[in-house]
Amino acid sequence: MAEKLTDILTYVFSLALAAGVIAFAAYKVVALNGMDDPPANLGLNFPAPKRKVITDGPAGADPLTTQSLGAVPRAGAGDTPGAVLAYELLTVVDSVAFVAVDSDAGKTLVPVTIGSKLPGGLTVSGMGRRGGRWWLAAGPLRIEQGLPAQ
């Protein structure tokens, strides 16, 4: 038998705690089995899992994460629906230029690199920085950062 009263009390307390945990787990199982429509998270407070959308094309940018201005066209897509009204070079990050394209269908944020096509069919031939501002050349079009090009 145990030599000290504290050892006996610790043993009894641990048995009571284990019995309480098992009783609570049994209660949750019975409560969830008795429901006609149990919650998706089984009564726990975990957030619902995010659903993945499977598409044939490459994944576009998430507008909530990137705060984009509209739908991002797939790489290699030459035209957006509607006529292009204006281009605006927003910034260049790691040789990727982000161009806001204003068309009849609305504004779209398009990431482009040298050799890719802008909506409207223009191929990007160069980009660089002069006087603290980025510029982009696509065919006869030259766009400077912060200035909309027609």
mmCIF file of C-alpha atoms in Angstrom:
data_model
loop_
_atom_site.group_PDB
_atom_site.id
_atom_site.type_symbol
_atom_site.label_atom_id
_atom_site.label_comp_id
_atom_site.label_asym_id
_atom_site.label_seq_id
_atom_site.Cartn_x
_atom_site.Cartn_y
_atom_site.Cartn_z
ATOM 1 C CA MET A 1 0.000 0.000 0.000
ATOM 2 C CA ALA A 2 1.042 3.601 -0.347
ATOM 3 C CA GLU A 3 3.271 5.044 2.328
ATOM 4 C CA LYS A 4 1.960 8.627 2.332
ATOM 5 C CA LEU A 5 -1.505 10.127 2.324
ATOM 6 C CA THR A 6 -0.519 12.453 -0.571
ATOM 7 C CA ASP A 7 0.296 9.441 -2.771
ATOM 8 C CA ILE A 8 -3.176 8.011 -2.132
ATOM 9 C CA LEU A 9 -4.857 11.340 -2.843
ATOM 10 C CA THR A 10 -2.855 11.815 -6.074
ATOM 11 C CA TYR A 11 -3.845 8.319 -7.239
ATOM 12 C CA VAL A 12 -7.538 8.902 -6.498
ATOM 13 C CA PHE A 13 -7.471 12.322 -8.189
ATOM 14 C CA SER A 14 -5.831 10.899 -11.350
ATOM 15 C CA LEU A 15 -8.449 8.114 -11.532
ATOM 16 C CA ALA A 16 -11.255 10.668 -11.137
ATOM 17 C CA LEU A 17 -9.763 12.881 -13.841
ATOM 18 C CA ALA A 18 -9.403 9.940 -16.250
ATOM 19 C CA ALA A 19 -12.996 8.882 -15.568
ATOM 20 C CA GLY A 20 -14.174 12.462 -16.220
ATOM 21 C CA VAL A 21 -12.353 12.623 -19.568
ATOM 22 C CA ILE A 22 -13.806 9.270 -20.668
ATOM 23 C CA ALA A 23 -17.304 10.325 -19.557
ATOM 24 C CA PHE A 24 -17.064 13.609 -21.515
ATOM 25 C CA ALA A 25 -15.864 11.800 -24.662
ATOM 26 C CA ALA A 26 -18.749 9.331 -24.336
ATOM 27 C CA TYR A 27 -21.217 12.202 -23.889
ATOM 28 C CA LYS A 28 -19.929 13.911 -27.102
ATOM 29 C CA VAL A 29 -20.203 10.639 -29.069
ATOM 30 C CA VAL A 30 -23.760 10.047 -27.872
ATOM 31 C CA ALA A 31 -24.766 13.667 -28.527
ATOM 32 C CA LEU A 32 -23.342 13.672 -32.058
ATOM 33 C CA ASN A 33 -24.816 10.273 -32.922
ATOM 34 C CA GLY A 34 -28.236 11.461 -31.765
ATOM 35 C CA MET A 35 -28.242 14.439 -34.155
ATOM 36 C CA ASP A 36 -30.054 14.159 -37.462
ATOM 37 C CA ASP A 37 -27.648 16.570 -39.153
ATOM 38 C CA PRO A 38 -24.331 16.743 -37.238
ATOM 39 C CA PRO A 39 -22.112 19.795 -37.814
ATOM 40 C CA ALA A 40 -19.239 19.438 -40.281
ATOM 41 C CA ASN A 41 -16.668 20.196 -37.578
ATOM 42 C CA LEU A 42 -18.146 17.521 -35.232
ATOM 43 C CA GLY A 43 -18.926 20.082 -32.577
ATOM 44 C CA LEU A 44 -15.344 21.320 -32.309
ATOM 45 C CA ASN A 45 -14.345 24.914 -32.976
ATOM 46 C CA PHE A 46 -12.042 24.292 -35.926
ATOM 47 C CA PRO A 47 -12.524 26.410 -39.081
ATOM 48 C CA ALA A 48 -14.100 24.635 -42.029
ATOM 49 C CA PRO A 49 -11.549 23.308 -44.560
ATOM 50 C CA LYS A 50 -10.986 25.348 -47.711
ATOM 51 C CA ARG A 51 -12.136 23.753 -50.921
ATOM 52 C CA LYS A 52 -9.706 23.483 -53.807
ATOM 53 C CA VAL A 53 -10.939 24.341 -57.290
ATOM 54 C CA ILE A 54 -9.449 22.097 -59.946
ATOM 55 C CA THR A 55 -9.145 23.620 -63.416
ATOM 56 C CA ASP A 56 -7.464 22.590 -66.644
ATOM 57 C CA GLY A 57 -5.431 25.801 -66.962
ATOM 58 C CA PRO A 58 -2.643 27.074 -64.729
ATOM 59 C CA ALA A 59 -3.643 28.545 -61.392
ATOM 60 C CA GLY A 60 -4.353 32.279 -61.412
ATOM 61 C CA ALA A 61 -3.650 34.699 -58.618
ATOM 62 C CA ASP A 62 -6.030 34.749 -55.686
ATOM 63 C CA PRO A 63 -7.739 38.196 -55.750
ATOM 64 C CA LEU A 64 -8.101 38.210 -51.954
ATOM 65 C CA THR A 65 -4.378 37.621 -51.469
ATOM 66 C CA THR A 66 -3.018 39.799 -54.264
ATOM 67 C CA GLN A 67 -5.685 42.521 -54.105
ATOM 68 C CA SER A 68 -5.848 42.382 -57.887
ATOM 69 C CA LEU A 69 -8.138 44.634 -59.857
ATOM 70 C CA GLY A 70 -9.953 41.841 -61.626
ATOM 71 C CA ALA A 71 -9.529 38.385 -63.073
ATOM 72 C CA VAL A 72 -5.987 37.447 -64.004
ATOM 73 C CA PRO A 73 -5.792 35.978 -67.508
ATOM 74 C CA ARG A 74 -3.941 32.720 -68.010
ATOM 75 C CA ALA A 75 -0.350 32.891 -69.187
ATOM 76 C CA GLY A 76 -0.212 33.196 -72.943
ATOM 77 C CA ALA A 77 -3.721 34.542 -73.251
ATOM 78 C CA GLY A 78 -3.487 37.197 -75.927
ATOM 79 C CA ASP A 79 -6.714 39.136 -75.620
ATOM 80 C CA THR A 80 -9.217 40.095 -72.983
ATOM 81 C CA PRO A 81 -12.818 40.444 -74.081
ATOM 82 C CA GLY A 82 -13.521 43.948 -75.305
ATOM 83 C CA ALA A 83 -11.315 46.626 -76.772
ATOM 84 C CA VAL A 84 -8.262 47.755 -74.785
ATOM 85 C CA LEU A 85 -8.575 51.415 -73.799
ATOM 86 C CA ALA A 86 -5.399 52.042 -71.760
ATOM 87 C CA TYR A 87 -2.351 50.400 -70.160
ATOM 88 C CA GLU A 88 -0.740 51.499 -66.885
ATOM 89 C CA LEU A 89 2.564 50.118 -65.582
ATOM 90 C CA LEU A 90 2.195 49.723 -61.816
ATOM 91 C CA THR A 91 5.531 48.193 -60.777
ATOM 92 C CA VAL A 92 8.207 45.648 -61.679
ATOM 93 C CA VAL A 93 9.198 42.913 -59.228
ATOM 94 C CA ASP A 94 11.907 40.326 -60.071
ATOM 95 C CA SER A 95 11.656 41.015 -63.838
ATOM 96 C CA VAL A 96 7.855 40.673 -63.783
ATOM 97 C CA ALA A 97 5.970 43.829 -64.745
ATOM 98 C CA PHE A 98 2.451 44.339 -63.407
ATOM 99 C CA VAL A 99 0.318 46.219 -65.934
ATOM 100 C CA ALA A 100 -3.233 47.427 -65.263
ATOM 101 C CA VAL A 101 -5.202 47.029 -68.495
ATOM 102 C CA ASP A 102 -8.367 49.113 -68.854
ATOM 103 C CA SER A 103 -10.749 47.647 -71.418
ATOM 104 C CA ASP A 104 -14.445 47.634 -72.223
ATOM 105 C CA ALA A 105 -14.801 44.659 -69.852
ATOM 106 C CA GLY A 106 -13.176 46.539 -66.922
ATOM 107 C CA LYS A 107 -9.747 46.754 -65.311
ATOM 108 C CA THR A 108 -7.448 43.724 -65.223
ATOM 109 C CA LEU A 109 -4.057 43.254 -63.560
ATOM 110 C CA VAL A 110 -1.700 41.412 -65.917
ATOM 111 C CA PRO A 111 1.765 40.136 -64.919
ATOM 112 C CA VAL A 112 4.104 40.129 -67.954
ATOM 113 C CA THR A 113 7.756 39.400 -68.692
ATOM 114 C CA ILE A 114 9.890 40.032 -71.767
ATOM 115 C CA GLY A 115 8.498 37.937 -74.611
ATOM 116 C CA SER A 116 4.970 37.605 -73.235
ATOM 117 C CA LYS A 117 1.927 39.235 -74.820
ATOM 118 C CA LEU A 118 -0.175 42.031 -73.416
ATOM 119 C CA PRO A 119 -3.927 41.982 -73.992
ATOM 120 C CA GLY A 120 -4.393 43.546 -77.413
ATOM 121 C CA GLY A 121 -1.675 41.368 -78.997
ATOM 122 C CA LEU A 122 1.426 43.482 -78.251
ATOM 123 C CA THR A 123 4.585 41.510 -77.379
ATOM 124 C CA VAL A 124 6.736 42.906 -74.564
ATOM 125 C CA SER A 125 10.185 43.590 -76.034
ATOM 126 C CA GLY A 126 11.926 45.308 -73.122
ATOM 127 C CA MET A 127 11.721 46.868 -69.702
ATOM 128 C CA GLY A 128 14.058 48.904 -67.565
ATOM 129 C CA ARG A 129 14.457 51.719 -65.103
ATOM 130 C CA ARG A 130 15.369 55.296 -65.939
ATOM 131 C CA GLY A 131 15.330 58.208 -63.492
ATOM 132 C CA GLY A 132 13.733 56.132 -60.715
ATOM 133 C CA ARG A 133 10.760 55.093 -62.905
ATOM 134 C CA TRP A 134 10.167 51.801 -64.665
ATOM 135 C CA TRP A 135 9.368 51.705 -68.382
ATOM 136 C CA LEU A 136 8.052 48.913 -70.592
ATOM 137 C CA ALA A 137 8.218 48.611 -74.385
ATOM 138 C CA ALA A 138 5.708 46.484 -76.287
ATOM 139 C CA GLY A 139 5.740 46.920 -80.060
ATOM 140 C CA PRO A 140 5.199 50.624 -80.822
ATOM 141 C CA LEU A 141 3.876 51.215 -77.305
ATOM 142 C CA ARG A 142 6.092 52.613 -74.517
ATOM 143 C CA ILE A 143 4.621 52.715 -70.991
ATOM 144 C CA GLU A 144 6.179 54.575 -68.055
ATOM 145 C CA GLN A 145 5.406 53.812 -64.423
ATOM 146 C CA GLY A 146 2.710 56.040 -62.973
ATOM 147 C CA LEU A 147 1.587 57.414 -66.372
ATOM 148 C CA PRO A 148 -1.295 55.753 -68.254
ATOM 149 C CA ALA A 149 -0.517 55.006 -71.900
ATOM 150 C CA GLN A 150 -3.175 55.140 -74.609
#
